[in-house]
Coordinates of C-alpha atoms and ligand atoms in Angstrom, one line a residue:
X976 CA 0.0 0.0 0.0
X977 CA 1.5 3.2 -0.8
X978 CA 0.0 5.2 2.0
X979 CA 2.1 2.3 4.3
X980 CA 5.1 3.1 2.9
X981 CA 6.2 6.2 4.3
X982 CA 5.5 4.5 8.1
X983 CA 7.6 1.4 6.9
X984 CA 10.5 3.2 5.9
X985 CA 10.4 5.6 9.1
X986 CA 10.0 2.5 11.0
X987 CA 13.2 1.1 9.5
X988 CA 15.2 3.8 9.8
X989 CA 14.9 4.0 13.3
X990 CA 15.5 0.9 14.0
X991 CA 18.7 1.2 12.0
X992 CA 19.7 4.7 13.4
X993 CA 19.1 3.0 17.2
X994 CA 21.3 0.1 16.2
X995 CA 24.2 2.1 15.4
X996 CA 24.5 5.7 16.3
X997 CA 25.0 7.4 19.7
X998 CA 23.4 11.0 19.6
X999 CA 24.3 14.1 20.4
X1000 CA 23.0 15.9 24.0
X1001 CA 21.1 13.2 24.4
X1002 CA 20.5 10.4 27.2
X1003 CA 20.3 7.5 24.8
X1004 CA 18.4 5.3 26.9
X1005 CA 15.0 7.5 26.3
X1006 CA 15.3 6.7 23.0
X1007 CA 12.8 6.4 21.2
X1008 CA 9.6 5.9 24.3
X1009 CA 10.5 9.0 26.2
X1010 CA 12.1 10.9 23.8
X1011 CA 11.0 10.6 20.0
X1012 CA 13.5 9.8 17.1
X1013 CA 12.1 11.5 14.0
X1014 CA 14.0 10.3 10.7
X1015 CA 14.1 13.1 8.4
X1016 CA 14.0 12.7 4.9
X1017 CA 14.3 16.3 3.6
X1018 CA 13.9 20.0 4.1
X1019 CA 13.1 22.7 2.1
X1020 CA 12.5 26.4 3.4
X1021 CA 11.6 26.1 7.2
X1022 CA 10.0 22.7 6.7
X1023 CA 11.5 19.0 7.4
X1024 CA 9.9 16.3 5.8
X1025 CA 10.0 13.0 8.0
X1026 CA 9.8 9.6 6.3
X1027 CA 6.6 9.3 8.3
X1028 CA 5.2 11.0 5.5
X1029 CA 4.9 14.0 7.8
X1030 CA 6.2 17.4 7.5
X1031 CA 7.9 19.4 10.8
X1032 CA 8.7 23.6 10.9
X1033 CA 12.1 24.0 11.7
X1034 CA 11.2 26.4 14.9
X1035 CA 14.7 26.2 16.3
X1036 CA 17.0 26.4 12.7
X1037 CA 18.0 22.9 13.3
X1038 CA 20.9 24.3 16.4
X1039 CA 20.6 27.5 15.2
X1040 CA 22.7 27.0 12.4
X1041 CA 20.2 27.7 9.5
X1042 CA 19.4 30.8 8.0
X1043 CA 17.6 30.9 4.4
X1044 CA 15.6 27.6 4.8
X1045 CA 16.5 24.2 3.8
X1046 CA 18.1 22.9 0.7
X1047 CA 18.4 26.6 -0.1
X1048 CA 19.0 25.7 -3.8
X1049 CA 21.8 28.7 -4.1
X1050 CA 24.2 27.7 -1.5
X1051 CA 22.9 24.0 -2.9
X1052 CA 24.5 25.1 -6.7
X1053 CA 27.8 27.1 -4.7
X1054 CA 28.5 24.2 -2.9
X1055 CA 28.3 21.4 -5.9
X1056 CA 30.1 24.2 -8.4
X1057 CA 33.0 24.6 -6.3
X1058 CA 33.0 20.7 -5.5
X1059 CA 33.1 19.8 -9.0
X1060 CA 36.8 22.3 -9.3
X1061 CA 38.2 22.4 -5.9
X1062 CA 36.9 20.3 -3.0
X1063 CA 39.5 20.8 -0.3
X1064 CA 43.4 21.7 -0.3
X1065 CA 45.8 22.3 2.6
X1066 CA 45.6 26.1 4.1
X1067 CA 49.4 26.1 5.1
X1068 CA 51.5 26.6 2.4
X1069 CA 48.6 27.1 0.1
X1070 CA 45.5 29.0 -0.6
X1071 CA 42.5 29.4 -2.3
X1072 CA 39.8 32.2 -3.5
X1073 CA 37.0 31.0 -1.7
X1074 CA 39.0 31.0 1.6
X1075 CA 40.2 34.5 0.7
X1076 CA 37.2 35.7 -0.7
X1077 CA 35.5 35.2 2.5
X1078 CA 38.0 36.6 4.9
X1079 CA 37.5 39.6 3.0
X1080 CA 33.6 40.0 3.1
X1081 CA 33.5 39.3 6.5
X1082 CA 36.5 42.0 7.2
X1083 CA 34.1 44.1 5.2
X1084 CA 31.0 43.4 7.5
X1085 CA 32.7 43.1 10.9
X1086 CA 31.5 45.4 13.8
X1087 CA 33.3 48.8 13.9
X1088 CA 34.0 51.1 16.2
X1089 CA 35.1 54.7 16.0
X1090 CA 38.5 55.2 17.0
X1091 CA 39.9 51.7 16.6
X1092 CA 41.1 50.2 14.4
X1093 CA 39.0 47.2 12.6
X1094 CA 39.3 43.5 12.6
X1095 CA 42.1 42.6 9.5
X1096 CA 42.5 38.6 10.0
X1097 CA 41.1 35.6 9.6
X1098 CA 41.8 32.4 11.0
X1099 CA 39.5 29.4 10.4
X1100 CA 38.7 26.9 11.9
X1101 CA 35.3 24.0 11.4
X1102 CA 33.2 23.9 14.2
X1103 CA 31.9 27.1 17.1
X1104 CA 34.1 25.3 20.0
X1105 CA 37.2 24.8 17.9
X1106 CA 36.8 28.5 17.0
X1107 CA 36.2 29.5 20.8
X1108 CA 39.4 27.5 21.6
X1109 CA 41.6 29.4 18.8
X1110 CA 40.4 32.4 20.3
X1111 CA 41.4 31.6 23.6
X1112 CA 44.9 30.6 22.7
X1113 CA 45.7 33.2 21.1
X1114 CA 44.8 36.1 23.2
X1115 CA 46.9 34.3 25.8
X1116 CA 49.9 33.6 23.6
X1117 CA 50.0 36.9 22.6
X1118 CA 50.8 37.8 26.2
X1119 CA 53.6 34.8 26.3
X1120 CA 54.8 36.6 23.0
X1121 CA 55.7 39.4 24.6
X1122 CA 56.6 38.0 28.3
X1123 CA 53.6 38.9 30.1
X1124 CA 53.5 35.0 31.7
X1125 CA 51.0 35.6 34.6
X1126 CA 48.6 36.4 32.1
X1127 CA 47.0 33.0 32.5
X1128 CA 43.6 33.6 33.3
X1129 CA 39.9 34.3 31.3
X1130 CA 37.3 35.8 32.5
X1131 CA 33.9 34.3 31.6
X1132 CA 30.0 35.2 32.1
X1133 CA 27.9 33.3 34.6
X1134 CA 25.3 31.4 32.6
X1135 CA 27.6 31.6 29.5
X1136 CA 28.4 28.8 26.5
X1137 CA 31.1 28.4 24.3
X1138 CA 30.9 25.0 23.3
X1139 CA 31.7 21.4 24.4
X1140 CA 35.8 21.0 24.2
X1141 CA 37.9 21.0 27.0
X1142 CA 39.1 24.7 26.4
X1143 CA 35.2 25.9 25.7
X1144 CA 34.1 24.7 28.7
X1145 CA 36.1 25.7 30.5
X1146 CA 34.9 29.3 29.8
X1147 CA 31.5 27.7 30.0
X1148 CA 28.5 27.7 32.8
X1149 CA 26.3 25.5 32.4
X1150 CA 26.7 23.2 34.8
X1151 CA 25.0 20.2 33.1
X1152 CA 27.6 19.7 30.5
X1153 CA 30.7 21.3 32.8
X1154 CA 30.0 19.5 36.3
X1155 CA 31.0 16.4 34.9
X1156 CA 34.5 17.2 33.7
X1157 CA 35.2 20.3 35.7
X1158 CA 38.1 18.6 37.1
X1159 CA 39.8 18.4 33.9
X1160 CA 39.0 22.0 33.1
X1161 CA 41.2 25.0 33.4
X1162 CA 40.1 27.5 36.4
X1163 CA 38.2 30.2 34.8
X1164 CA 36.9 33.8 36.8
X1165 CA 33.5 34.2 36.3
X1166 CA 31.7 37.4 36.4
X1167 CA 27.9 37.7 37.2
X1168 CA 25.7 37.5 34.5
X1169 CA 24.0 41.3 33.1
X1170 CA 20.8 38.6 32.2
X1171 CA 17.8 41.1 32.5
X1172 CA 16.1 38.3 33.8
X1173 CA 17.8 38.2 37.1
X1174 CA 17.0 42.1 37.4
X1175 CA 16.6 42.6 40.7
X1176 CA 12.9 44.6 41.8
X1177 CA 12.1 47.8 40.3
X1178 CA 15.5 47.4 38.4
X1179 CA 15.5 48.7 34.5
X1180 CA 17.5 46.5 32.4
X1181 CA 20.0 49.0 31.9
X1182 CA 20.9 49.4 36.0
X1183 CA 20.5 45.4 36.0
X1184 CA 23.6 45.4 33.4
X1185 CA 25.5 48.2 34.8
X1186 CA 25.4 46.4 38.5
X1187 CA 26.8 43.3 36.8
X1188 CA 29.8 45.5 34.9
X1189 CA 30.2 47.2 38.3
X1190 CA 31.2 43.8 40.0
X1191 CA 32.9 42.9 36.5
X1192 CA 35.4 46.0 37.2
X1193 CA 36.1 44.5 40.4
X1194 CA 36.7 41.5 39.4
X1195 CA 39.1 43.1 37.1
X1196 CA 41.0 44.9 40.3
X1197 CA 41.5 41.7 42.3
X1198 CA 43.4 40.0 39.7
X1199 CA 45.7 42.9 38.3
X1200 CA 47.6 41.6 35.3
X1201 CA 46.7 38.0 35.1
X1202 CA 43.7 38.0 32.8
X1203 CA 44.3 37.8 29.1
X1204 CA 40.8 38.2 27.8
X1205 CA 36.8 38.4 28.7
X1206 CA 34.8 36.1 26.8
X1207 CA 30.9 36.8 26.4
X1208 CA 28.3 35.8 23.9
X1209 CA 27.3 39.5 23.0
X1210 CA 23.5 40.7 23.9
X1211 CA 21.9 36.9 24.3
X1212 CA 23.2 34.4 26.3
X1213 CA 21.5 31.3 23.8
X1214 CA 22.4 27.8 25.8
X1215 CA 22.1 29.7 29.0
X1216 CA 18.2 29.8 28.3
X1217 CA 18.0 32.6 25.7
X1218 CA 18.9 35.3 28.5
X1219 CA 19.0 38.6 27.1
X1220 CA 21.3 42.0 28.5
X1221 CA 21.0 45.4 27.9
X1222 CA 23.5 46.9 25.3
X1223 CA 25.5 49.2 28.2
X1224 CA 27.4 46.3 29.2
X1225 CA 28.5 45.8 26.3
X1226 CA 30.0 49.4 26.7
X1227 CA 31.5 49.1 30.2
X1228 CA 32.9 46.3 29.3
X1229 CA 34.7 46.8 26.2
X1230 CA 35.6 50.3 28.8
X1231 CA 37.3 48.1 31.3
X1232 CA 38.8 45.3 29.0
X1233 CA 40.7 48.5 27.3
X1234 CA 41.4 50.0 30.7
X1235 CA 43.0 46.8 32.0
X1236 CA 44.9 46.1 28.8
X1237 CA 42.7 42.7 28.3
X1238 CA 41.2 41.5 25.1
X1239 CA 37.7 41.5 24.5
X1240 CA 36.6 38.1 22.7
X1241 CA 32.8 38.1 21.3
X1242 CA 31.2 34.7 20.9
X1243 CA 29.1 35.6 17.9
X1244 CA 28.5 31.9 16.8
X1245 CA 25.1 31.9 17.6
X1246 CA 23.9 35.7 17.9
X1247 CA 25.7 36.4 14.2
X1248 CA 24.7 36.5 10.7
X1249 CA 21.1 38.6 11.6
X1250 CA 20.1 36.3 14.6
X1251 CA 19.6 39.2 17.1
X1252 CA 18.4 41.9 14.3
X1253 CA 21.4 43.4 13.2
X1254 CA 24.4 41.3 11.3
X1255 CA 26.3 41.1 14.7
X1256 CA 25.0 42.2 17.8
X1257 CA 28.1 43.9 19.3
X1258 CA 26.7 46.3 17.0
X1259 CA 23.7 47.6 19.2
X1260 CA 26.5 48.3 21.4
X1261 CA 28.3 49.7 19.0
X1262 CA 31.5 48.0 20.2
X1263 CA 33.9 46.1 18.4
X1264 CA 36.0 42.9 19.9
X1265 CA 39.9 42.1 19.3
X1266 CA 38.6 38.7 18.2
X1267 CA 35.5 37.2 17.3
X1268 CA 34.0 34.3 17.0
X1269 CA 32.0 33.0 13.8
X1270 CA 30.6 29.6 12.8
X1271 CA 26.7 27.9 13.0
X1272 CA 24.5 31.0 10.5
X1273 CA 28.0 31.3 8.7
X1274 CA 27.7 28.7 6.0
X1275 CA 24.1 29.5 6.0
X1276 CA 23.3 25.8 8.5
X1277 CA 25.4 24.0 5.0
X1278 CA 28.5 23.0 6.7
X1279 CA 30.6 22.8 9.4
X1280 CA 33.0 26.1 9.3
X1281 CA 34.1 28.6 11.7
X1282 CA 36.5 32.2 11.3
X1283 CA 37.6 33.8 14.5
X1284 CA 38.3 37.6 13.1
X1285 CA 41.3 39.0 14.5
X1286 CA 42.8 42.8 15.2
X1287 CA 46.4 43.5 13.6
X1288 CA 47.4 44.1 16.6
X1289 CA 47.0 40.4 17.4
X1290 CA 48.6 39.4 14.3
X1291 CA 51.0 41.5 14.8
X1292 CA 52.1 39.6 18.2
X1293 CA 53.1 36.1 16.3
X1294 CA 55.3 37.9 14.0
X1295 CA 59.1 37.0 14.4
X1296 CA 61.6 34.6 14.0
X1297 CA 60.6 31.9 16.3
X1298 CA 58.6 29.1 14.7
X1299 CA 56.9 28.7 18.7
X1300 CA 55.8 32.5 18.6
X1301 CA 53.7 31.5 15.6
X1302 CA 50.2 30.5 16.3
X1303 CA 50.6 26.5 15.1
X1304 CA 47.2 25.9 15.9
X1305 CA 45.7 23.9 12.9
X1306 CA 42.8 21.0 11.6
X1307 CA 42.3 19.4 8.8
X1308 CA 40.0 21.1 7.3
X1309 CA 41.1 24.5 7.9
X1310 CA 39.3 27.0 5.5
X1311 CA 37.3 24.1 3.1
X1312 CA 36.7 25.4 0.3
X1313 CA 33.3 23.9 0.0
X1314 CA 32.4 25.6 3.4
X1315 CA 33.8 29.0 2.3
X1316 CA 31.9 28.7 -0.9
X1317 CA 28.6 28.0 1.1
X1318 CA 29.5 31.0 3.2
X1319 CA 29.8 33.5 0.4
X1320 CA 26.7 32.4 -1.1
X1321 CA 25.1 32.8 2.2
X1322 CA 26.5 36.7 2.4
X1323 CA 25.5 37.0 -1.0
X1324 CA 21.4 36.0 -0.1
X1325 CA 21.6 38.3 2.1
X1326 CA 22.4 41.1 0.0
X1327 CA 20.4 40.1 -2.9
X1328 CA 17.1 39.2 -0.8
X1329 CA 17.5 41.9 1.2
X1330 CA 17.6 39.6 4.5
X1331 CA 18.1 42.2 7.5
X1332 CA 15.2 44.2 6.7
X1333 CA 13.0 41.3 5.9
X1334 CA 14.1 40.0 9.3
X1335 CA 12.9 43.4 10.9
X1336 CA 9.6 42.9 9.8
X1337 CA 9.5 39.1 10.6
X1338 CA 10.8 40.5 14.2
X1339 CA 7.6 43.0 14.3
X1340 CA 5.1 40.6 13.2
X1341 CA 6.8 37.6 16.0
X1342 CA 6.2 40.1 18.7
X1343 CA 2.1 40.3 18.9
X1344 CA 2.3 36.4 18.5
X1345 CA 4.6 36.0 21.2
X1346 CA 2.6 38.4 23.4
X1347 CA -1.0 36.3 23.2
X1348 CA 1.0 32.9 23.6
X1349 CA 2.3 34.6 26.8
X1350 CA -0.9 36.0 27.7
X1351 CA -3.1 33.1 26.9
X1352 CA -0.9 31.0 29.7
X1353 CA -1.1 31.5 33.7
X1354 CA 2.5 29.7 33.1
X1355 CA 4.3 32.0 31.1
X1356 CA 6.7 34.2 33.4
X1357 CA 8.9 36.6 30.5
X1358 CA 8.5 36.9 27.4
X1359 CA 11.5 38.7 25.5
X1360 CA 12.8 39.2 22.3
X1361 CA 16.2 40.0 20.4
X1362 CA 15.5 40.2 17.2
X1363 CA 14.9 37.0 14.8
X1364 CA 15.1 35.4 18.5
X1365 CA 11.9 34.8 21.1
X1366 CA 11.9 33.4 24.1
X1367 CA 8.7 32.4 26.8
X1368 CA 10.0 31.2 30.2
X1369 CA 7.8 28.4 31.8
X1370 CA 7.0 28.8 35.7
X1371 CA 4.6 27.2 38.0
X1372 CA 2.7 30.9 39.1
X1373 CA 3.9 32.9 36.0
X1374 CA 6.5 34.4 38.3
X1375 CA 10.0 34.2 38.2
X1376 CA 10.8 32.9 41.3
X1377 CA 8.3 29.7 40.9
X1378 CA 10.1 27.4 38.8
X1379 CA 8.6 24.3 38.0
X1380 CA 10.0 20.9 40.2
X1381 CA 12.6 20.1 37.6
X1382 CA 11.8 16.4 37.5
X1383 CA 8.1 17.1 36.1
X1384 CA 10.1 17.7 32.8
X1385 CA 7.7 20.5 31.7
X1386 CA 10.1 21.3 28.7
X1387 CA 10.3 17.8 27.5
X1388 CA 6.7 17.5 27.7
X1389 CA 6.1 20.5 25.4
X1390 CA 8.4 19.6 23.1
X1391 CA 6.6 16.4 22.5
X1392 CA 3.9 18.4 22.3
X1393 CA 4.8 20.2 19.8
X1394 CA 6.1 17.5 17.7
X1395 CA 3.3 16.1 17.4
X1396 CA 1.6 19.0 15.7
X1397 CA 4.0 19.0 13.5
X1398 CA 6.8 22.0 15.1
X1399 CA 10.3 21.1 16.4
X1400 CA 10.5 23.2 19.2
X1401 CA 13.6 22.4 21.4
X1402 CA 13.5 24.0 25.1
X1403 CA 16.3 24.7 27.0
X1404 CA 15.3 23.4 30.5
X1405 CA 11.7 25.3 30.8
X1406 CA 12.3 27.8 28.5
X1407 CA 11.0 27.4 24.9
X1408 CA 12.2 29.7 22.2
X1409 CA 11.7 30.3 18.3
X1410 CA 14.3 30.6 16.2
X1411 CA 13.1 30.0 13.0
X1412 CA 15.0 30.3 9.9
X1413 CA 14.7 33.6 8.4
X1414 CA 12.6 32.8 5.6
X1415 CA 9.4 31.5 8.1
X1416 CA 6.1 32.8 6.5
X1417 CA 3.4 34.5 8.4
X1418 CA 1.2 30.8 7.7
X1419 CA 3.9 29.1 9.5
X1420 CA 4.7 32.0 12.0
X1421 CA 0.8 31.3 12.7
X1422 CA 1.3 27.8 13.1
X1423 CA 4.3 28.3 15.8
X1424 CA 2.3 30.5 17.5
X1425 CA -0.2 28.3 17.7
X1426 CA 1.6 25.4 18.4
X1427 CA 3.9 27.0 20.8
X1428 CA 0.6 28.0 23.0
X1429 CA -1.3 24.3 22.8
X1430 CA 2.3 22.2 23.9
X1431 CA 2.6 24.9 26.8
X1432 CA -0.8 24.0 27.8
X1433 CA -0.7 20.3 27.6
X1434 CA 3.4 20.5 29.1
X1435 CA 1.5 22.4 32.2
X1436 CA -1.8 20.9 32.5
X1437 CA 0.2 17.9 34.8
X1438 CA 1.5 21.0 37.2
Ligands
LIG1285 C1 26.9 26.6 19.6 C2 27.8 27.5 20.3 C3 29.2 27.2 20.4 C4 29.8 26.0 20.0 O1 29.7 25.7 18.6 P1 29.7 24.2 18.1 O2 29.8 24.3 16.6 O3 28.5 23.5 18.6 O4 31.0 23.6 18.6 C5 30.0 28.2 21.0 N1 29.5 29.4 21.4 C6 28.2 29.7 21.3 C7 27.7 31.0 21.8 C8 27.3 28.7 20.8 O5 26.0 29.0 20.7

């Protein structure tokens, strides 16, 4: 029966998949009773089709990583074109245009700020935590470079993720995927988060922020020179439960990193590439980093790739006649071509679809849809918004300081929820969130609306 086959296949490909794969993030013994396996078959614009015949919106960009929809057939043709000429070559000795092509656009885009003088290297690397951890090494070899060797210390946000390696989370707060390893990790000073969240009563979001770069300045005086950079994921904390700061920390603390003579390092590998409404979002602030980190949006969700931009004076540290004062971090795949080719097609979508403004209007039309979700729940405690980004935290009276018993697994339940009406929604603890790509239609926005406001009620009815 044809209408059977779609079911057999998704059947078998589950079985398969649970025979021989070991998921990411995920406790594998919940597989697939507790927690669903959905075999996917293929996407196109902000759908997935399943092999159960069904179709799924993409409400979280598949990890944040995708920005024009699925398949997008241009980076689609970029990719195969440059695969068919040049698939991949070693970066050390040897180059190629896509590799360069792209460090220039994204020299061309990076944040500026008056009075200093703008990003002018690239380094690449292939996934957000390698990039994180070539950040990190070089801000503090750049001190070692010039004898500064108690600068051997980072200081990192509270509620702050950088990815999973040893080096990323270390700088990392999240204690479900640090507790476990923490005694392999380097010692890290963490500075209290600016999330507007935790604003304290009657508190703006602007005094919330400046409190937290207040006790970030004194942080800064108790360890005089032995930090060699502050590491924050600029305006949104994402993995930290879509936690949002006002801009003015942003300030003060590109103020004191320049006062202490520390480097700035923005995590832009989930808030870049139009996620938070402008390109990056050290730009509300209008700050820019010594280095920042790129990867996810950058290939447009195609392929694995990351570029940590980099100030000359940075690159200007390494130079010498010492092979160990060079920065001899490398991977294989440094700089694929196929990567960098999906990248500049990516850029170039958003030039020739006119992607930022579209995304403004998106942004205004999420907002009321977000607001009646929020008010059509006693549960919902915040809802907030940073552009392309939405988030509605979950709590047993509405209020922030009634979170639900942890155990009731409110989130889980609305994601399944939600699945099953057809939206991947993927909460972070209690907090559920859209992130959609960019190219979401008002139907579907409708639909996620909708969708979002039914799995909240069933995920909460059990409360
Ligand atoms: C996802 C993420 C990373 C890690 O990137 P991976 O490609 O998953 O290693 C680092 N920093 C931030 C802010 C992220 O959201």
């Amino acid at each position: 029966m044809l209408a059977d086959r779609p079911r057999a296949l998704d059947a078998r490909w589950r079985e398969r998949d649970l025979a021989v794969l070991w998921h990411p993030c995920t406790q594998m013994r919940e597989h697939p009773d507790v927690l669903p396996l959905v075999p996917i078959e293929r996407g196109e614009g902000a759908w997935l089709h399943g092999y159960d015949g069904r179709r799924y919106l993409d409400g979280v960009s598949s990890w944040w990583t995708n920005l024009h929809g699925h398949a997008e057939p241009r980076i689609a043709e970029a990719i195969a074109r440059q695969a068919r000429s040049l698939e991949q070559v070693i970066l050390a000795g040897f180059s190629h245009a896509p590799a360069v092509e792209l460090a220039e656009r994204l020299l061309a885009i990076a944040p500026r700020q008056p009075g200093r003088a703008p990003l002018s290297r690239v380094f690449y690397a292939d996934n957000g935590s390698a990039g994180v951890e070539v950040a990190l090494k070089m801000a503090f070899h750049w001190f070692r470079n010039r004898g500064e060797e108690q600068r051997t210390r980072f200081i990192a946000l509270e509620n702050g993720y950088h990815g999973e390696t040893l080096g990323a989370l270390a700088v990392g707060d999240i204690p479900l995927y640090r507790r476990v390893y923490a005694p392999l990790l380097a010692e890290a000073l963490f500075a209290p988060s600016p999330d507007a969240y935790m604003a304290l009563p009657g508190e703006s979001d602007e005094q919330c922020a400046l409190r937290a770069a207040d006790a970030l300045a004194d942080l800064f005086d108790q360890h005089p020179g032995e930090i060699c950079a502050l590491i924050l994921e600029p305006r949104l904390q994402c993995a930290g439960g879509m936690r949002m700061h006002h801009p003015a920390y942003l300030r003060r603390a590109r103020e004191l990193c320049d006062a202490n003579g520390v480097f700035l390092i923005a995590d832009e590998i989930a808030t870049g590439f139009g996620r938070t409404g402008t390109m990056f979002a050290c730009e509300q602030a209008g700050i820019a980093p010594d280095l920042m980190c790129l990867s996810k949006g950058l290939t447009g969700g195609f392929l694995p790739l990351a570029a940590v931009l980099a100030s000359e004076t940075i690159y200007e540290g390494f130079l010498d006649d010492s092979r160990e004062r060079a920065f001899l971090h490398s991977h294989s795949y440094t700089g694929n071509p196929l990567a960098c080719a999906a990248a500049l097609a990516s850029l170039g979508i958003f030039g020739s679809d006119g992607v930022l403004e579209r995304n403004r209007a998106t942004a205004a039309r999420m907002a009321p849809l977000a607001a009646q979700v929020g008010a059509g729940s006693p549960h919902v405690a915040d809802v907030r918004q940073a552009g392309m980004v939405m988030a509605f935290e979950l709590a047993r009276d509405g209020q922030r300081d009634s979170p639900f018993d942890p155990s009731l697994r409110i989130g889980l339940r609305a994601y399944r929820a939600a699945l099953e009406r057809g939206v991947l929604l993927r909460p972070l603890g209690d907090i559920l969130y859209w992130m959609p790509p960019y190219c979401i239609d008002e139907g579907q926005l409708q639909l996620l609306a909708e969708t979002t406001a039914a799995a909240i009620a069933e995920a909460t009815a059990c409360a």
